[in-house]
CSV table of C-alpha atoms and ligand atoms in Angstrom, one decimal:
chain,number,residue,atom,x,y,z
A,1,MET,CA,12.5,11.7,35.1
A,2,GLY,CA,16.3,12.4,34.8
A,3,SER,CA,17.5,15.9,35.4
A,4,GLU,CA,18.4,16.4,31.8
A,5,ALA,CA,15.0,15.3,30.5
A,6,HIS,CA,13.0,17.7,28.4
A,7,ILE,CA,9.2,18.0,28.4
A,8,VAL,CA,7.5,18.6,25.1
A,9,LEU,CA,3.9,19.5,24.5
A,10,GLY,CA,2.7,17.9,21.2
A,11,ILE,CA,-0.3,19.0,19.1
A,12,GLU,CA,-1.8,16.9,16.3
A,13,THR,CA,-4.6,18.1,14.0
A,14,SER,CA,-3.6,17.0,10.5
A,15,CYS,CA,-6.5,14.7,9.8
A,16,ASP,CA,-9.5,13.6,11.9
A,17,GLU,CA,-8.1,13.2,15.4
A,18,THR,CA,-7.6,16.2,17.6
A,19,ALA,CA,-4.8,15.2,20.0
A,20,VAL,CA,-2.6,16.8,22.6
A,21,ALA,CA,0.1,15.1,24.7
A,22,LEU,CA,2.9,15.9,27.1
A,23,VAL,CA,5.9,13.6,26.7
A,24,THR,CA,9.4,13.6,28.2
A,25,SER,CA,12.7,12.8,26.5
A,26,ASP,CA,12.8,9.8,29.0
A,27,ARG,CA,9.8,8.3,27.1
A,28,ASP,CA,7.2,9.2,29.8
A,29,ILE,CA,3.8,10.1,28.4
A,30,LEU,CA,2.8,12.4,31.2
A,31,ALA,CA,-0.7,13.1,29.9
A,32,GLU,CA,-2.5,12.8,26.6
A,33,ARG,CA,-6.0,13.5,25.3
A,34,ILE,CA,-7.4,12.5,22.0
A,35,ALA,CA,-10.8,13.3,20.4
A,36,SER,CA,-11.8,11.4,17.3
A,37,GLN,CA,-14.2,12.9,14.8
A,38,GLU,CA,-15.5,9.6,13.5
A,39,GLU,CA,-19.1,10.6,14.3
A,40,GLU,CA,-18.9,13.8,12.3
A,41,HIS,CA,-17.4,12.2,9.2
A,42,ALA,CA,-19.2,8.8,9.3
A,43,PRO,CA,-22.3,10.1,7.4
A,44,TYR,CA,-20.0,11.1,4.5
A,45,GLY,CA,-18.0,7.9,4.3
A,46,GLY,CA,-14.7,9.8,4.7
A,47,VAL,CA,-13.1,12.9,6.2
A,48,VAL,CA,-14.7,16.2,5.1
A,49,PRO,CA,-11.9,18.8,5.4
A,50,GLU,CA,-14.2,21.7,6.4
A,51,ILE,CA,-15.9,19.7,9.1
A,52,ALA,CA,-12.5,18.5,10.4
A,53,ALA,CA,-11.0,22.0,10.6
A,54,ARG,CA,-14.0,23.3,12.5
A,55,ALA,CA,-14.0,20.4,14.9
A,56,HIS,CA,-10.3,20.9,15.6
A,57,ALA,CA,-10.9,24.6,16.3
A,58,GLU,CA,-13.7,23.9,18.7
A,59,ARG,CA,-11.9,21.1,20.7
A,60,LEU,CA,-8.3,22.0,20.8
A,61,ALA,CA,-8.2,24.8,23.5
A,62,PRO,CA,-10.0,22.8,26.2
A,63,MET,CA,-7.9,19.8,25.4
A,64,LEU,CA,-4.7,21.8,25.8
A,65,GLU,CA,-5.9,23.0,29.2
A,66,GLY,CA,-7.0,19.5,30.2
A,67,VAL,CA,-3.6,17.9,29.4
A,68,MET,CA,-1.7,20.5,31.4
A,69,GLU,CA,-4.1,19.9,34.3
A,70,ASP,CA,-3.9,16.1,34.0
A,71,ALA,CA,-0.1,16.4,34.3
A,72,GLY,CA,-0.2,19.1,37.0
A,73,LEU,CA,2.1,21.3,34.9
A,74,ALA,CA,2.1,24.9,33.7
A,75,LEU,CA,3.3,26.0,30.3
A,76,ALA,CA,6.4,27.5,32.0
A,77,ASP,CA,7.4,23.9,32.9
A,78,VAL,CA,7.5,22.8,29.2
A,79,ASP,CA,10.7,23.0,27.2
A,80,ALA,CA,9.2,23.2,23.8
A,81,ILE,CA,6.0,23.0,21.8
A,82,ALA,CA,5.8,20.6,18.9
A,83,ALA,CA,2.9,20.9,16.4
A,84,THR,CA,2.2,19.0,13.2
A,85,ALA,CA,2.9,21.4,10.4
A,86,GLY,CA,2.0,19.0,7.6
A,87,PRO,CA,1.4,17.0,5.5
A,88,GLY,CA,-2.3,16.8,5.9
A,89,LEU,CA,-5.6,18.6,5.5
A,90,ILE,CA,-4.4,22.2,5.5
A,91,GLY,CA,-7.3,23.7,7.5
A,92,GLY,CA,-6.8,21.3,10.3
A,93,VAL,CA,-3.0,21.6,10.2
A,94,MET,CA,-3.4,25.4,10.5
A,95,VAL,CA,-5.6,25.1,13.6
A,96,GLY,CA,-2.9,23.1,15.5
A,97,LEU,CA,0.0,25.1,14.2
A,98,VAL,CA,-1.6,28.5,15.0
A,99,SER,CA,-2.4,27.3,18.5
A,100,GLY,CA,1.2,26.1,18.8
A,101,LYS,CA,2.5,29.5,17.7
A,102,ALA,CA,0.2,31.4,20.2
A,103,LEU,CA,1.4,29.2,23.1
A,104,ALA,CA,5.0,29.5,22.0
A,105,MET,CA,4.8,33.3,21.8
A,106,ALA,CA,2.9,33.7,25.0
A,107,ALA,CA,5.2,31.4,27.1
A,108,ASN,CA,8.4,32.3,25.2
A,109,LYS,CA,9.1,28.7,24.3
A,110,PRO,CA,10.5,27.3,21.1
A,111,LEU,CA,8.1,25.9,18.5
A,112,LEU,CA,9.0,22.8,16.6
A,113,ALA,CA,7.3,22.2,13.3
A,114,ILE,CA,6.9,18.5,13.0
A,115,ASN,CA,6.3,16.5,9.9
A,116,HIS,CA,3.4,14.2,10.7
A,117,LEU,CA,5.1,11.3,8.8
A,118,GLU,CA,8.2,11.8,11.0
A,119,GLY,CA,5.9,11.5,14.0
A,120,HIS,CA,4.8,8.1,12.7
A,121,ALA,CA,8.4,7.1,11.7
A,122,LEU,CA,9.9,7.8,15.1
A,123,SER,CA,6.9,6.6,17.2
A,124,PRO,CA,8.4,3.1,17.5
A,125,ARG,CA,11.4,4.6,19.4
A,126,LEU,CA,9.0,6.1,22.0
A,127,ALA,CA,7.6,2.7,22.7
A,128,ASP,CA,10.9,0.8,22.5
A,129,GLU,CA,14.0,2.2,24.1
A,130,ALA,CA,16.2,-0.4,22.5
A,131,LEU,CA,15.3,0.5,18.9
A,132,GLU,CA,18.4,2.1,17.4
A,133,PHE,CA,19.0,3.5,13.9
A,134,PRO,CA,19.0,2.3,11.2
A,135,TYR,CA,15.7,0.4,10.7
A,136,LEU,CA,13.6,-0.6,7.8
A,137,LEU,CA,10.2,1.1,8.3
A,138,LEU,CA,6.9,0.2,6.7
A,139,LEU,CA,4.7,3.3,7.1
A,140,VAL,CA,1.1,2.4,6.3
A,141,SER,CA,-1.7,4.9,7.0
A,142,GLY,CA,-4.7,6.4,5.4
A,143,GLY,CA,-2.7,8.8,3.3
A,144,HIS,CA,0.6,7.0,2.9
A,145,CYS,CA,2.2,3.6,2.1
A,146,GLN,CA,5.9,3.8,2.1
A,147,ILE,CA,9.0,1.8,2.8
A,148,LEU,CA,11.7,4.0,4.4
A,149,ALA,CA,15.3,3.4,5.5
A,150,VAL,CA,15.3,5.4,8.8
A,151,GLU,CA,18.9,6.2,9.3
A,152,GLY,CA,18.6,8.9,12.0
A,153,VAL,CA,16.4,11.8,13.1
A,154,GLY,CA,15.7,13.7,9.9
A,155,GLN,CA,17.5,11.1,7.8
A,156,TYR,CA,14.9,9.2,5.8
A,157,ARG,CA,15.5,7.4,2.5
A,158,ARG,CA,12.3,6.5,0.8
A,159,LEU,CA,12.7,3.1,-0.9
A,160,ALA,CA,9.1,2.7,-2.1
A,161,THR,CA,5.8,4.5,-2.1
A,162,THR,CA,2.3,3.9,-3.6
A,163,ILE,CA,1.7,4.9,-7.2
A,164,ASP,CA,-2.1,5.2,-6.5
A,165,ASP,CA,-3.9,4.5,-3.3
A,166,ALA,CA,-2.5,4.2,0.2
A,167,LEU,CA,-3.2,0.9,2.0
A,168,GLY,CA,-5.4,2.5,4.6
A,169,GLU,CA,-7.4,4.1,1.8
A,170,ALA,CA,-7.8,0.6,0.2
A,171,PHE,CA,-9.1,-0.7,3.5
A,172,ASP,CA,-11.5,2.3,3.8
A,173,LYS,CA,-12.8,1.8,0.3
A,174,THR,CA,-13.3,-1.9,0.7
A,175,ALA,CA,-15.3,-1.1,3.9
A,176,LYS,CA,-17.4,1.3,1.9
A,177,ILE,CA,-18.0,-1.3,-0.8
A,178,LEU,CA,-19.1,-3.8,1.8
A,179,GLY,CA,-21.2,-1.2,3.6
A,180,LEU,CA,-19.1,-1.4,6.8
A,181,GLY,CA,-18.9,2.4,7.4
A,182,TYR,CA,-16.0,4.7,8.3
A,183,PRO,CA,-13.2,4.3,9.4
A,184,GLY,CA,-13.0,1.0,7.5
A,185,GLY,CA,-9.8,-0.6,8.6
A,186,PRO,CA,-10.8,-2.1,11.9
A,187,ALA,CA,-14.3,-3.1,10.5
A,188,VAL,CA,-12.7,-5.0,7.5
A,189,GLU,CA,-10.3,-6.7,9.9
A,190,LYS,CA,-13.1,-7.8,12.2
A,191,LEU,CA,-15.2,-9.2,9.3
A,192,ALA,CA,-12.2,-10.8,7.7
A,193,ARG,CA,-11.8,-13.1,10.8
A,194,LYS,CA,-15.1,-14.8,9.8
A,195,GLY,CA,-14.1,-15.3,6.1
A,196,ASP,CA,-11.8,-17.5,4.0
A,197,PRO,CA,-8.8,-15.6,2.8
A,198,LYS,CA,-8.5,-18.0,-0.2
A,199,ALA,CA,-12.2,-17.8,-1.3
A,200,VAL,CA,-12.1,-14.9,-3.7
A,201,PRO,CA,-9.4,-14.7,-6.4
A,202,LEU,CA,-8.0,-11.1,-6.1
A,203,PRO,CA,-5.0,-9.6,-7.8
A,204,ARG,CA,-1.7,-8.7,-6.1
A,205,PRO,CA,-0.8,-5.5,-8.0
A,206,LEU,CA,2.9,-5.1,-8.8
A,207,LYS,CA,3.8,-8.4,-7.1
A,208,GLY,CA,7.2,-9.5,-8.5
A,209,SER,CA,7.6,-6.3,-10.4
A,210,LYS,CA,11.1,-4.8,-10.6
A,211,GLU,CA,9.6,-1.4,-9.7
A,212,PRO,CA,9.9,-1.1,-5.9
A,213,HIS,CA,6.5,0.6,-5.4
A,214,PHE,CA,3.0,-0.3,-4.2
A,215,SER,CA,-0.3,-0.1,-6.0
A,216,PHE,CA,-3.7,-0.8,-4.6
A,217,ALA,CA,-6.2,0.8,-7.0
A,218,GLY,CA,-6.6,-2.5,-9.0
A,219,LEU,CA,-7.2,-4.4,-5.9
A,220,LYS,CA,-10.0,-2.1,-4.9
A,221,SER,CA,-11.6,-2.4,-8.3
A,222,ALA,CA,-11.4,-6.2,-8.1
A,223,VAL,CA,-13.1,-6.0,-4.6
A,224,LEU,CA,-15.9,-4.0,-6.2
A,225,ARG,CA,-16.3,-6.5,-9.0
A,226,ALA,CA,-16.3,-9.4,-6.6
A,227,HIS,CA,-19.0,-7.7,-4.5
A,228,GLU,CA,-21.1,-6.9,-7.5
A,229,SER,CA,-20.9,-10.5,-8.8
A,230,GLY,CA,-23.0,-11.6,-5.8
A,231,GLU,CA,-21.0,-14.8,-5.8
A,232,HIS,CA,-19.2,-14.3,-2.5
A,233,THR,CA,-20.0,-13.5,1.1
A,234,ASP,CA,-18.8,-10.2,2.5
A,235,ALA,CA,-16.6,-12.0,5.0
A,236,ASP,CA,-14.9,-14.0,2.3
A,237,ILE,CA,-14.3,-10.7,0.3
A,238,ALA,CA,-12.9,-9.0,3.4
A,239,ALA,CA,-10.6,-11.9,4.3
A,240,SER,CA,-9.4,-12.3,0.7
A,241,PHE,CA,-8.8,-8.5,0.3
A,242,GLN,CA,-6.8,-8.5,3.6
A,243,GLN,CA,-4.8,-11.5,2.4
A,244,ALA,CA,-4.0,-9.9,-1.0
A,245,ALA,CA,-2.9,-6.6,0.8
A,246,VAL,CA,-0.7,-8.6,3.2
A,247,ASP,CA,0.9,-10.5,0.3
A,248,CYS,CA,1.7,-7.2,-1.5
A,249,LEU,CA,3.3,-5.8,1.6
A,250,ILE,CA,5.5,-8.9,2.1
A,251,ASP,CA,6.5,-9.0,-1.6
A,252,ARG,CA,7.5,-5.4,-1.7
A,253,LEU,CA,9.3,-5.5,1.7
A,254,SER,CA,11.2,-8.6,0.5
A,255,MET,CA,12.3,-6.7,-2.5
A,256,ALA,CA,13.4,-3.7,-0.4
A,257,LEU,CA,15.4,-6.0,1.9
A,258,ASN,CA,17.1,-7.6,-1.1
A,259,GLU,CA,17.9,-4.2,-2.6
A,260,ALA,CA,18.8,-2.1,0.5
A,261,GLY,CA,19.2,-4.6,3.4
A,262,PRO,CA,20.2,-6.0,5.7
A,263,PHE,CA,18.7,-4.0,8.6
A,264,PRO,CA,18.8,-5.0,12.2
A,265,ALA,CA,15.1,-4.3,12.7
A,266,LEU,CA,11.8,-4.3,10.7
A,267,VAL,CA,9.4,-1.7,12.1
A,268,VAL,CA,5.8,-0.9,11.2
A,269,ALA,CA,4.0,2.4,12.0
A,270,GLY,CA,0.8,4.2,10.9
A,271,GLY,CA,-2.8,3.3,11.3
A,272,VAL,CA,-2.8,0.1,9.3
A,273,ALA,CA,0.0,-1.2,11.7
A,274,ALA,CA,-2.9,-1.8,14.1
A,275,ASN,CA,-4.0,-4.7,11.9
A,276,GLN,CA,-3.1,-8.1,13.4
A,277,SER,CA,-2.8,-10.0,10.1
A,278,VAL,CA,-0.3,-7.3,8.9
A,279,ARG,CA,1.6,-7.6,12.1
A,280,GLY,CA,1.7,-11.3,12.1
A,281,ALA,CA,3.0,-11.5,8.5
A,282,LEU,CA,5.7,-8.8,9.2
A,283,ASP,CA,6.8,-10.6,12.3
A,284,ALA,CA,7.3,-13.8,10.3
A,285,LEU,CA,9.2,-12.0,7.5
A,286,ALA,CA,11.4,-10.4,10.1
A,287,ALA,CA,12.1,-13.8,11.6
A,288,GLN,CA,13.1,-15.2,8.2
A,289,HIS,CA,15.6,-12.4,7.8
A,290,SER,CA,16.9,-12.6,11.4
A,291,MET,CA,15.7,-9.1,12.1
A,292,ARG,CA,13.9,-7.8,15.2
A,293,PHE,CA,10.3,-6.9,14.6
A,294,VAL,CA,9.0,-3.8,16.3
A,295,ALA,CA,5.4,-2.6,16.3
A,296,PRO,CA,4.3,0.2,18.5
A,297,PRO,CA,1.2,-0.3,20.8
A,298,LEU,CA,-2.0,0.2,18.9
A,299,LYS,CA,-2.7,3.7,20.4
A,300,LEU,CA,0.7,4.9,19.0
A,301,CYS,CA,-0.1,3.4,15.6
A,302,THR,CA,-3.1,5.5,14.7
A,303,ASP,CA,-2.8,9.3,14.8
A,304,ASN,CA,-1.9,10.7,18.2
A,305,ALA,CA,-0.1,13.6,19.7
A,306,ALA,CA,2.4,11.6,21.8
A,307,MET,CA,4.3,10.7,18.6
A,308,ILE,CA,4.4,14.4,17.6
A,309,ALA,CA,5.7,15.4,21.1
A,310,TRP,CA,8.2,12.5,20.9
A,311,ALA,CA,9.4,13.7,17.5
A,312,GLY,CA,9.9,17.0,19.2
A,313,CYS,CA,12.0,15.4,21.9
A,314,GLU,CA,14.1,13.6,19.2
A,315,ARG,CA,14.6,17.0,17.4
A,316,LEU,CA,15.6,18.7,20.7
A,317,ALA,CA,18.2,16.1,21.3
A,318,ILE,CA,20.0,16.8,18.1
A,319,GLU,CA,19.3,20.6,17.9
A,320,PRO,CA,19.2,21.7,21.5
A,321,ASP,CA,19.6,25.3,20.5
A,322,LEU,CA,16.3,26.2,18.9
A,323,ALA,CA,16.3,29.7,17.7
A,324,GLY,CA,13.9,31.1,15.1
A,325,ASP,CA,10.7,32.9,15.1
A,326,PRO,CA,7.6,30.6,15.5
A,327,LEU,CA,5.7,33.0,13.3
A,328,ASP,CA,8.0,32.1,10.3
A,329,ILE,CA,6.8,28.5,10.3
A,330,LYS,CA,4.3,27.6,7.5
A,331,ALA,CA,1.8,24.9,7.3
A,332,ARG,CA,2.6,22.5,4.4
A,333,PRO,CA,-0.1,20.4,2.8
A,334,ARG,CA,2.6,18.3,1.2
A,335,TRP,CA,5.9,17.6,2.9
A,336,PRO,CA,7.8,14.5,1.7
A,337,LEU,CA,10.1,12.9,4.4
A,338,ASP,CA,12.7,12.3,1.7
A,339,PRO,CA,12.8,15.3,-0.6
A,340,GLU,CA,15.4,13.5,-2.8
A,341,ALA,CA,13.1,10.6,-3.6
A,342,GLU,CA,12.3,10.3,-7.3
A,343,LYS,CA,8.8,11.2,-8.4
A,344,VAL,CA,6.8,8.1,-9.2
A,345,ARG,CA,4.1,7.6,-11.8
A,346,GLY,CA,0.5,7.8,-10.8
A,347,ALA,CA,-2.0,10.4,-9.8
A,348,GLY,CA,-2.6,9.7,-6.2
A,349,VAL,CA,0.9,10.2,-4.8
A,350,LYS,CA,0.6,12.3,-1.7
A,351,ALA,CA,4.2,12.8,-0.6
B,401,KG4,O1,-2.2,6.8,10.7
B,401,KG4,P1,-3.7,7.0,10.7
B,401,KG4,O2,-4.4,7.0,12.0
B,401,KG4,O3,-4.1,8.3,9.9
B,401,KG4,C1,-3.4,8.8,8.8
B,401,KG4,O4,-2.3,9.5,9.0
B,401,KG4,O5,-3.8,8.5,7.7
B,401,KG4,O6,-4.3,5.9,9.7
B,401,KG4,C2,-5.6,5.8,9.5
B,401,KG4,C3,-5.9,4.6,8.6
B,401,KG4,C4,-7.3,4.5,8.1
B,401,KG4,O7,-7.3,4.3,6.7
B,401,KG4,C5,-7.8,3.2,8.8
B,401,KG4,O8,-8.8,2.5,8.1
B,401,KG4,C6,-6.5,2.4,8.9
B,401,KG4,O9,-5.5,3.4,9.2
B,401,KG4,N1,-6.6,1.4,10.0
B,401,KG4,C7,-6.6,0.1,9.8
B,401,KG4,C8,-6.8,-0.5,11.1
B,401,KG4,N2,-6.9,0.5,12.0
B,401,KG4,C9,-6.8,1.7,11.3
B,401,KG4,N3,-6.5,-0.6,8.7
B,401,KG4,C10,-6.5,-2.0,8.8
B,401,KG4,N4,-6.7,-2.6,10.0
B,401,KG4,C11,-6.8,-1.9,11.1
B,401,KG4,N5,-7.0,-2.6,12.3
B,402,ZN,ZN1,-1.1,9.5,10.4
C-alpha cells in the first residue's frame, strides 16, 4: 500500500445482505464479511423489510469486529467510515447508518454517506484500475434498471430507466412463477441452460421504441401466461424469458449508444450483471462498437460492502477535507443518482 493510500471501512445494509469491508484507495480489499439473509426471506418469496432490519441489527456489530480482526487493524487506523445512506429499505439503511455514525463519533473519523447506486456504479473501477471516466454503465439490480453515462465521481447522467419493474425483479418474479424460490436470478439462469431460448414466443417490451427506457412488466405477465398454458417446459420458459430480457437490454443500449455515444467502455454492474448470458451479449455489443467491455467479478456485482468502501475512497480522493457532523446525515429511502433526470411514466419507478 502506498504511503498516500487511505483505508475506508464500508458498511452495506440497504437490502438483504449485511456486509462490512475494509478497502484501500490502492484497490486492496483488506478484509470483508458478508451475511446473506436468503434463508430468512425465502419462505416469503421476497425480502420482508421488518425481518431484514432486525437481521441487520443482530449481525452487524460482530461482523464489524470480525473485519477489523481479520485485517489486524484498529478503528484508529481507518481514515473514514462509509455507510450506505440510501436508496433502499429504510429500516436496514438506518441500522448501517446509525452504526457508522456511532463508530465515526467514537473514533473521531469522518463519515461518508454513500448512495448504494453509486457503490454499484463505481465498483467496476475497484476491480479494474484501467477503467477511466467516462463510461456507459448498465446498472441492473433487484431494484434498478438504468443506463447511465458515468462522467466522474458524483457525475452521473441517467439516459434510461425502467418504467415499471427492474430486471432483477423480473428474474425474481419469473422464478416465483416457475416455483424456483428466492432469490430467483441465479435459479432462472441455471434452468435456462437446459431450455431452448426460441421455444416460447415472448414480447420484447419497448423494443425499437423512441422512448429510451425499459419495461419488463409485460414480459413477466407473458411468462405467467406461458406457464399457465401448460404448453411449455419450465426450462424453455426460463431460457426464452432470459433471451427476451437480453434482447431488450441490447436494443435499449444500442439506442443509448446512438444517442449519447461513443464511449470508450461499456460497463455492467448490479446483481443481474452476474448473469452469463447478459455478460456474453454485452461483450458482443461492445465489440461491435469497438468499446472495451468491463464487468466486475461476481462477488462485486451483487450487494457487498467493498463497493461502498471503494465509493468512499473515490469520494475521499476528490474531497479530502471532509468536515461536517456525522449526526446530520439522514437515511434516504429514495436517492436518484441523477437528480436532474426527467420523471418517467409508470408506477414502479424507484429512483
Ligand atoms: O445488486 P443486487 O445484489 O441487489 C440490489 O441492489 O437489488 O441485485 C439482486 C438482484 C436480484 O433480483 C437477483 O435475482 C439478481 O440480482 N441476480 C441475477 C443473478 N444473480 C443475481 N439475475 C440474473 N442472473 C443472475 N445470475
Ligand atoms: Zn444493489
